[in-house]
XYZ file of C-alpha atoms in Angstrom:
225
model
C -27.306 -57.315 1.460
C -25.293 -54.794 3.454
C -23.328 -53.696 0.384
C -26.564 -53.190 -1.551
C -28.042 -51.229 1.367
C -25.012 -48.938 1.467
C -25.455 -48.314 -2.259
C -29.164 -47.491 -1.828
C -28.504 -45.062 1.040
C -25.584 -43.249 -0.572
C -27.643 -40.904 -2.859
C -29.494 -39.719 0.252
C -26.262 -38.895 2.056
C -27.205 -41.454 4.684
C -25.281 -44.429 5.983
C -25.671 -47.684 7.828
C -24.744 -46.844 11.410
C -24.309 -50.415 12.626
C -26.763 -52.844 14.087
C -27.154 -55.926 16.240
C -28.918 -59.266 16.490
C -31.708 -59.783 19.014
C -30.548 -61.452 22.211
C -33.846 -63.212 22.860
C -37.470 -63.364 21.808
C -39.178 -60.071 22.612
C -35.895 -58.137 22.548
C -37.131 -56.166 19.515
C -40.542 -54.965 18.327
C -42.464 -57.219 15.993
C -42.141 -56.872 12.252
C -45.075 -55.397 10.355
C -46.046 -58.970 9.457
C -46.400 -59.795 13.153
C -43.343 -62.050 13.163
C -40.457 -61.561 15.607
C -37.590 -59.374 14.410
C -34.199 -61.054 14.357
C -31.974 -57.979 13.926
C -31.970 -54.201 13.696
C -29.949 -51.913 11.434
C -29.616 -48.242 12.348
C -29.691 -45.707 9.527
C -28.466 -42.144 9.946
C -26.329 -39.287 8.761
C -22.687 -38.458 9.336
C -21.534 -34.878 8.962
C -23.213 -32.801 6.279
C -23.524 -35.550 3.652
C -27.317 -35.721 3.974
C -27.991 -31.993 3.651
C -27.631 -31.589 -0.151
C -30.117 -34.415 -0.802
C -32.605 -33.018 1.693
C -32.262 -29.447 0.393
C -32.697 -30.587 -3.222
C -35.812 -32.637 -2.400
C -38.053 -29.581 -1.981
C -39.182 -30.893 1.394
C -38.773 -27.474 3.008
C -41.393 -26.097 0.614
C -43.621 -29.182 0.486
C -43.912 -29.834 4.223
C -45.010 -27.025 6.536
C -44.113 -29.018 9.654
C -41.312 -31.470 10.462
C -39.869 -31.429 6.911
C -36.775 -33.476 7.765
C -38.743 -36.204 9.550
C -41.254 -36.395 6.720
C -38.610 -36.429 3.999
C -36.702 -39.132 5.870
C -39.780 -41.345 5.965
C -40.561 -40.587 2.325
C -37.012 -41.509 1.278
C -36.409 -44.539 3.495
C -39.744 -46.363 3.433
C -39.186 -47.591 -0.167
C -35.657 -48.730 0.701
C -36.898 -50.638 3.730
C -39.530 -52.348 1.568
C -36.878 -53.259 -1.002
C -34.917 -55.155 1.637
C -37.927 -56.707 3.374
C -37.443 -54.572 6.484
C -39.882 -52.844 8.804
C -38.817 -49.201 9.179
C -39.172 -47.405 12.507
C -38.411 -43.728 13.145
C -37.539 -41.680 16.247
C -40.626 -39.541 15.561
C -42.938 -42.582 15.695
C -45.081 -43.078 18.724
C -46.200 -43.394 21.286
C -44.840 -45.836 22.189
C -41.468 -44.464 21.153
C -38.717 -46.896 20.313
C -35.466 -46.913 22.359
C -33.217 -45.461 19.671
C -30.518 -44.316 22.091
C -30.258 -47.745 23.681
C -30.175 -49.370 20.254
C -27.459 -46.962 19.106
C -25.255 -47.855 22.073
C -25.661 -51.535 21.197
C -24.914 -50.936 17.518
C -21.702 -48.903 17.619
C -19.174 -47.220 19.882
C -21.074 -44.096 20.909
C -21.119 -42.628 24.403
C -23.095 -39.959 26.232
C -21.165 -36.681 26.123
C -21.259 -33.881 28.731
C -23.848 -32.211 26.451
C -26.105 -35.264 26.960
C -25.937 -36.227 23.290
C -24.008 -39.141 21.830
C -20.404 -38.595 20.834
C -18.750 -40.861 18.274
C -14.969 -41.415 18.478
C -14.553 -40.347 14.829
C -17.558 -38.160 13.991
C -17.734 -36.367 17.329
C -21.137 -34.736 17.839
C -21.878 -34.457 14.109
C -24.086 -37.435 13.413
C -27.658 -38.591 14.007
C -29.885 -41.651 13.818
C -32.820 -41.283 11.444
C -34.369 -44.750 11.250
C -34.129 -48.376 12.299
C -34.704 -51.253 9.886
C -36.014 -54.391 11.584
C -35.201 -57.607 9.731
C -36.387 -61.217 10.082
C -32.823 -62.523 9.584
C -29.243 -61.836 10.652
C -27.642 -59.866 7.773
C -24.105 -60.777 8.824
C -23.094 -57.732 10.808
C -19.527 -57.223 11.973
C -19.057 -57.303 15.768
C -19.458 -53.981 17.552
C -16.130 -52.273 18.217
C -15.485 -51.418 21.847
C -13.874 -47.951 21.758
C -13.693 -45.706 24.823
C -15.373 -42.308 24.841
C -13.061 -39.490 23.707
C -14.480 -37.440 26.580
C -12.566 -39.623 29.065
C -9.240 -38.062 28.081
C -10.589 -34.531 27.544
C -9.760 -32.559 30.687
C -10.548 -29.115 29.234
C -14.188 -29.912 28.396
C -14.676 -26.785 26.240
C -18.216 -27.941 25.457
C -19.247 -27.051 29.019
C -17.324 -23.796 29.371
C -18.248 -22.253 26.002
C -22.016 -21.895 26.382
C -22.726 -18.157 26.968
C -25.573 -18.873 29.397
C -24.258 -22.066 31.050
C -27.236 -24.078 29.830
C -25.372 -27.361 30.360
C -24.936 -28.278 34.008
C -24.477 -31.345 36.181
C -28.248 -31.432 36.508
C -28.812 -31.615 32.753
C -29.660 -29.305 29.882
C -31.689 -26.162 30.610
C -33.456 -25.914 27.252
C -35.483 -22.862 28.309
C -32.380 -20.853 29.178
C -30.750 -21.932 25.926
C -33.793 -21.029 23.806
C -34.173 -17.595 25.423
C -30.556 -16.786 24.631
C -30.550 -18.172 21.079
C -33.786 -16.402 20.192
C -32.629 -13.121 21.721
C -30.430 -10.270 20.477
C -27.219 -11.922 21.723
C -27.925 -15.327 20.225
C -27.291 -14.703 16.541
C -24.021 -16.665 16.437
C -25.715 -19.800 17.780
C -28.865 -19.139 15.772
C -27.084 -18.787 12.426
C -24.081 -21.068 12.819
C -25.102 -23.648 15.402
C -24.635 -24.260 19.108
C -21.362 -22.784 20.355
C -20.963 -25.541 22.934
C -21.352 -28.274 20.326
C -18.943 -26.526 17.970
C -16.344 -26.234 20.758
C -15.804 -30.008 20.890
C -12.474 -30.837 19.177
C -13.542 -34.346 18.127
C -14.616 -34.777 14.520
C -14.612 -31.099 13.601
C -14.084 -32.007 9.952
C -17.589 -33.525 10.029
C -19.306 -30.333 11.253
C -22.641 -29.603 9.627
C -22.702 -26.847 6.970
C -24.119 -23.468 8.127
C -27.496 -23.999 6.408
C -27.979 -27.288 8.232
C -26.879 -25.737 11.518
C -29.438 -22.946 11.121
C -32.181 -25.425 10.167
C -31.674 -27.530 13.282
C -31.534 -24.465 15.514
C -34.803 -23.150 14.045
C -36.379 -26.567 14.638
C -35.234 -26.375 18.262
C -36.646 -22.873 18.745
C -39.992 -23.209 16.940
C -41.965 -25.160 19.602
C -40.582 -22.958 22.386
C -41.645 -19.618 20.940
């Protein structure tokens, strides 16, 4: 099944991001049929592989709001049905599903100083787009236990690069960030992506292409304008 799922996701530029088996009854939401879920598979993107499929889909023209979320659902719902899975999305809710907790159970990701997950290979250039709940165990490989690359990074350029010090020990000041990015001095972040995120040396070869960077930044700014 997992090989077939990889093959189905590949044209979308998405990938299976790991998964896990439920530890007990009630550990996972119920399937659409009302039965207990036995396992969860996380689906997402790595680097810029997803962007060409999304850009070619016409979703930016077809959907006035949340085009990436809506395209993701449009593309993945049929695949979930093909494999007898119930698809859940981070944009579902309320109640919202614990995608970050599931991700930490599924693969070796860790919270970075920027408060987003860092992967030991892909760095900060990845995301989780959906979870497929299954009634069976698909035969997943055990989760690898790899330490966070941030542990051995003493320079922490991600924290020192932000022009307005939006990342602090108290968290992320999204208002300060948005004011800078949307202002006259924020064009570099606005057009090419967050300077702090780009400063991380891990997984730079997986950085998003400029068009994807600009799309995500516009999505961040839009509700704050």
